[in-house]
PDB file of C-alpha atoms in Angstrom:
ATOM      1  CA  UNK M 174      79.639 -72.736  57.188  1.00 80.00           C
ATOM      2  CA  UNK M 175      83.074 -73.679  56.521  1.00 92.00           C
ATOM      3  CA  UNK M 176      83.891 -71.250  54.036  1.00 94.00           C
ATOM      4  CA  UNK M 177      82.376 -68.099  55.498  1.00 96.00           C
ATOM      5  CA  UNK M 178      84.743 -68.827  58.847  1.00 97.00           C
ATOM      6  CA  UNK M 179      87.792 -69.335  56.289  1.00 97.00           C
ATOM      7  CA  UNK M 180      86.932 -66.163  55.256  1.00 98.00           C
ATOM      8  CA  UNK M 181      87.053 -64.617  58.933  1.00 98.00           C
ATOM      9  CA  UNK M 182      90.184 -66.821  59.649  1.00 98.00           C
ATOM     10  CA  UNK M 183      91.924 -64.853  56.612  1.00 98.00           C
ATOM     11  CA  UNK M 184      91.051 -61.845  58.339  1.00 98.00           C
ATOM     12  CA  UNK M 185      92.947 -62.604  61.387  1.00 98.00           C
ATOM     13  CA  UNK M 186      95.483 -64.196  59.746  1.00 98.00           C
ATOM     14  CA  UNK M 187      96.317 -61.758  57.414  1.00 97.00           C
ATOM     15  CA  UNK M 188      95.556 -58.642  60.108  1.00 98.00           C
ATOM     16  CA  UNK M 189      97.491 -59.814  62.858  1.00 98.00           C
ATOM     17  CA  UNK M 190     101.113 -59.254  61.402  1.00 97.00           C
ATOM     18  CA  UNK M 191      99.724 -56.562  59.050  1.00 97.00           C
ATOM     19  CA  UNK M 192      99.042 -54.262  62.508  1.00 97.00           C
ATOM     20  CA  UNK M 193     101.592 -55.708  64.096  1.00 97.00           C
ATOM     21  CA  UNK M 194     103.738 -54.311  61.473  1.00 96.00           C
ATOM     22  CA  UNK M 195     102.191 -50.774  61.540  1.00 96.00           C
ATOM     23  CA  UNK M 196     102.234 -50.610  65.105  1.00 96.00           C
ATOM     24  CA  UNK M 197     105.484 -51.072  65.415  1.00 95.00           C
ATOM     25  CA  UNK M 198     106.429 -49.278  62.250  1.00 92.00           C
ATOM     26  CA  UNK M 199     108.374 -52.075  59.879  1.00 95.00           C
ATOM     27  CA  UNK M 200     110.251 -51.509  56.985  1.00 95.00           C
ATOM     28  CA  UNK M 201     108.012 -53.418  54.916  1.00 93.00           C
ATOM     29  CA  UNK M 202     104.887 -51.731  56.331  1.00 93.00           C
ATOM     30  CA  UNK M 203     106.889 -48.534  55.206  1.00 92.00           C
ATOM     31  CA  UNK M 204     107.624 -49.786  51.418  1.00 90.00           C
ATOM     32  CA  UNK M 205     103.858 -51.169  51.631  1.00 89.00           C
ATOM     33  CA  UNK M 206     102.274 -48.199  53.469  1.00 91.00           C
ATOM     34  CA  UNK M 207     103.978 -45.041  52.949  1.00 90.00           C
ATOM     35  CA  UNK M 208     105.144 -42.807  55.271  1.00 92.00           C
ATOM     36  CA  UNK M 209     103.324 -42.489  59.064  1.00 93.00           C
ATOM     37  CA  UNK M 210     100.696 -40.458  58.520  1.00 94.00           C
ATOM     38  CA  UNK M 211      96.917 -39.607  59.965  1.00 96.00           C
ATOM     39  CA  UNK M 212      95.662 -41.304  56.893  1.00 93.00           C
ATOM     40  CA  UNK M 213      97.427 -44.389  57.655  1.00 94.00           C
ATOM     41  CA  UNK M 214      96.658 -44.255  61.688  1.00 95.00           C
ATOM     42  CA  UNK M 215      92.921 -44.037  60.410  1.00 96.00           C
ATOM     43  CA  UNK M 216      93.764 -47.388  58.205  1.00 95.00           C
ATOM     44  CA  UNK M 217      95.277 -48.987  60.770  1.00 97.00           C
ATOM     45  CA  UNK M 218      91.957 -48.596  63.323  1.00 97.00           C
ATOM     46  CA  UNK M 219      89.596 -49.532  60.349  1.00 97.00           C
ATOM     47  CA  UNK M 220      91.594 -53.206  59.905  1.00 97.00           C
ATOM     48  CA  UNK M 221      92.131 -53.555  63.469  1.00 98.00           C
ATOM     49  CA  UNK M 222      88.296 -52.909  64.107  1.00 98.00           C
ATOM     50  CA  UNK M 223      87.916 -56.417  61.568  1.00 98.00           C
ATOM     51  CA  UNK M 224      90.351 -57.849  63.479  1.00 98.00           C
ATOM     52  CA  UNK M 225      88.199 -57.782  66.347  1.00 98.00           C
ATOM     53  CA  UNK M 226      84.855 -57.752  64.511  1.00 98.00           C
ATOM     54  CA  UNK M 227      86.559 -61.458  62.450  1.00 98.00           C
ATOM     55  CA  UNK M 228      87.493 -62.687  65.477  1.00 98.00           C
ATOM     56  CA  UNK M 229      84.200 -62.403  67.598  1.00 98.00           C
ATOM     57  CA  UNK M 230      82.125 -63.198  64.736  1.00 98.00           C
ATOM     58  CA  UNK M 231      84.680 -67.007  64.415  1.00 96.00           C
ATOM     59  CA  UNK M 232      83.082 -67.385  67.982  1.00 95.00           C
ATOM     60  CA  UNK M 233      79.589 -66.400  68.024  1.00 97.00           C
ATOM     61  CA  UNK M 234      78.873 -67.042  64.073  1.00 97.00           C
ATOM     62  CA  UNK M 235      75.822 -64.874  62.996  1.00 96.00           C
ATOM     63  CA  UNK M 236      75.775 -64.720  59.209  1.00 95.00           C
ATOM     64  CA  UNK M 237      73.561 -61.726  58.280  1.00 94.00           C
ATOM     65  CA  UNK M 238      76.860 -59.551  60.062  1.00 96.00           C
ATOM     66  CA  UNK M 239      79.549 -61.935  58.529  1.00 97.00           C
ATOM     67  CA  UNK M 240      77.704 -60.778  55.470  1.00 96.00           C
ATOM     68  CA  UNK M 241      77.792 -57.413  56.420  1.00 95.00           C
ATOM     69  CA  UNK M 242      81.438 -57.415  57.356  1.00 98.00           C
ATOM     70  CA  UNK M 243      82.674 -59.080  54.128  1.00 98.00           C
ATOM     71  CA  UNK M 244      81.126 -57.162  51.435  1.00 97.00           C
ATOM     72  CA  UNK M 245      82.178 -53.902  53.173  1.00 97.00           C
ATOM     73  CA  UNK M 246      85.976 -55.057  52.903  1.00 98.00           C
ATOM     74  CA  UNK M 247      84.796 -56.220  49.709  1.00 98.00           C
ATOM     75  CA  UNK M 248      83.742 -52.704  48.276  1.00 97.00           C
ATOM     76  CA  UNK M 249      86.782 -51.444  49.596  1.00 96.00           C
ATOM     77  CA  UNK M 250      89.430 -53.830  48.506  1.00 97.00           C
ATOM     78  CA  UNK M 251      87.795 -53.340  44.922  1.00 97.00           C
ATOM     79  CA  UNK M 252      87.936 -49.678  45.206  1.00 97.00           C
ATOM     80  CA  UNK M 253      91.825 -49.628  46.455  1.00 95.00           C
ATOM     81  CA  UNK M 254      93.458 -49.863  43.334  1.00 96.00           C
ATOM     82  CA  UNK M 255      91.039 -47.427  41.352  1.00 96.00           C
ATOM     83  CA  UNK M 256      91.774 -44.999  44.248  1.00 95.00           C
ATOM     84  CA  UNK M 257      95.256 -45.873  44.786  1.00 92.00           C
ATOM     85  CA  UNK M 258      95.927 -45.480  40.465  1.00 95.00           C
ATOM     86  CA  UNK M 259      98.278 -48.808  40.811  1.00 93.00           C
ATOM     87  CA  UNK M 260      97.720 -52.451  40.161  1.00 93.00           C
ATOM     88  CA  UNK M 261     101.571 -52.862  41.642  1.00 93.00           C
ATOM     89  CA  UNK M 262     101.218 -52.116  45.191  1.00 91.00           C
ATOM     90  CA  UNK M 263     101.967 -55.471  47.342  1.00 91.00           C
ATOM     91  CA  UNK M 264      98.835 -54.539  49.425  1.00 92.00           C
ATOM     92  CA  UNK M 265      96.484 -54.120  46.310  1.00 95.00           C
ATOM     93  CA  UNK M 266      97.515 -57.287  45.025  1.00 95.00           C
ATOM     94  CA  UNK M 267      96.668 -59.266  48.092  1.00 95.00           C
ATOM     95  CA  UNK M 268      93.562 -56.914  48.549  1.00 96.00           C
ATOM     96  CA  UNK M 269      92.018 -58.092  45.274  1.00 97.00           C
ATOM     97  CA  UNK M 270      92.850 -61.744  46.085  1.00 97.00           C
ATOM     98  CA  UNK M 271      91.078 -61.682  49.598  1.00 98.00           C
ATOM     99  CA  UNK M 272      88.374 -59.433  47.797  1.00 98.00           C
ATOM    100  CA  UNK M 273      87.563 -62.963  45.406  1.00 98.00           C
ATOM    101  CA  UNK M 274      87.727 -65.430  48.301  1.00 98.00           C
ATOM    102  CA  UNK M 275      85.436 -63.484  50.866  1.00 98.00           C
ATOM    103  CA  UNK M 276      82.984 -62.664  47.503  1.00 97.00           C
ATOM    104  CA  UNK M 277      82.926 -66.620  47.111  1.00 97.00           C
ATOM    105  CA  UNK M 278      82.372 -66.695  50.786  1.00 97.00           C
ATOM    106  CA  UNK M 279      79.154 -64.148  50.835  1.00 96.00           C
ATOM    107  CA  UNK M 280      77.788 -65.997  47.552  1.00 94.00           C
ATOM    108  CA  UNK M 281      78.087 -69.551  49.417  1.00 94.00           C
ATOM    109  CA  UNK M 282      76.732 -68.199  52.364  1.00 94.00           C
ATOM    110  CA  UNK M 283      73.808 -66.562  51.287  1.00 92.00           C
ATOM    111  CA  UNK M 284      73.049 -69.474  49.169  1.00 90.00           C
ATOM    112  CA  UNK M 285      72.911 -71.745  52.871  1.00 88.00           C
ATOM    113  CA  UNK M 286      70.982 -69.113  54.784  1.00 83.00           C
ATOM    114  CA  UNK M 287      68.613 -68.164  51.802  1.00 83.00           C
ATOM    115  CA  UNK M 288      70.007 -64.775  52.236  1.00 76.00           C
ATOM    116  CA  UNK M 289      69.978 -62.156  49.799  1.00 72.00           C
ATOM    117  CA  UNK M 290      72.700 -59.491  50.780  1.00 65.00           C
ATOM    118  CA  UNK M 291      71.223 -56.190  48.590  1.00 63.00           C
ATOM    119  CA  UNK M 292      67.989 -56.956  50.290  1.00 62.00           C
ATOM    120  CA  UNK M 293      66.813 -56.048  53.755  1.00 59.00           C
TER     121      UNK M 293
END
């Protein structure tokens, strides 16, 4: 189970100075981010709802939602630059690196738990 809860460690560890930084409205979260907008307030509530969903799953593990959680930012992170139209964007860089780690994480982990994610 080690790799799924490195996967929900990256979350928080990544997260945490990412809101931080929107919340308080950095100058890097600017250059990253763009301009304050409703768009980005809505961002900003979907990653700090994984915060909290990363951290509670570290402490009470339960794999079919680690699953869950995971391929959802997975989708997403893959989507981001197809959406966005840029490969150059600090935050779709990182995206697509987090997107491979937490996909190695799902594979591993429904390997373990005999879990097959795109079947209910």
């Amino acid at each position: 189970m080690l790799l799924p809860k490195l996967s929900l460690a990256l979350n928080i560890l990544v997260l945490i100075p990412v809101c931080s930084g929107l919340l308080l409205k950095a100058n890097w979260a600017l250059d990253s981010y763009g301009i304050e907008t409703p768009a980005r307030g809505i961002l900003l509530s979907i990653y700090l709802t994984i915060l909290i969903f990363s951290a509670a799953l570290l402490f009470k593990f339960d794999a079919k939602m680690v699953i869950a959680l995971l391929s959802v930012q997975i989708i997403y992170k893959l989507l981001s630059p197809i959406m966005v139209g840029t490969m150059t964007n600090p935050v779709i860089i990182s995206n697509l690196f987090i997107a491979l780690f937490h996909a190695y994480s799902v594979w591993k982990l429904s390997i373990i738990e005999k879990i097959n994610p795109f079947v209910s």
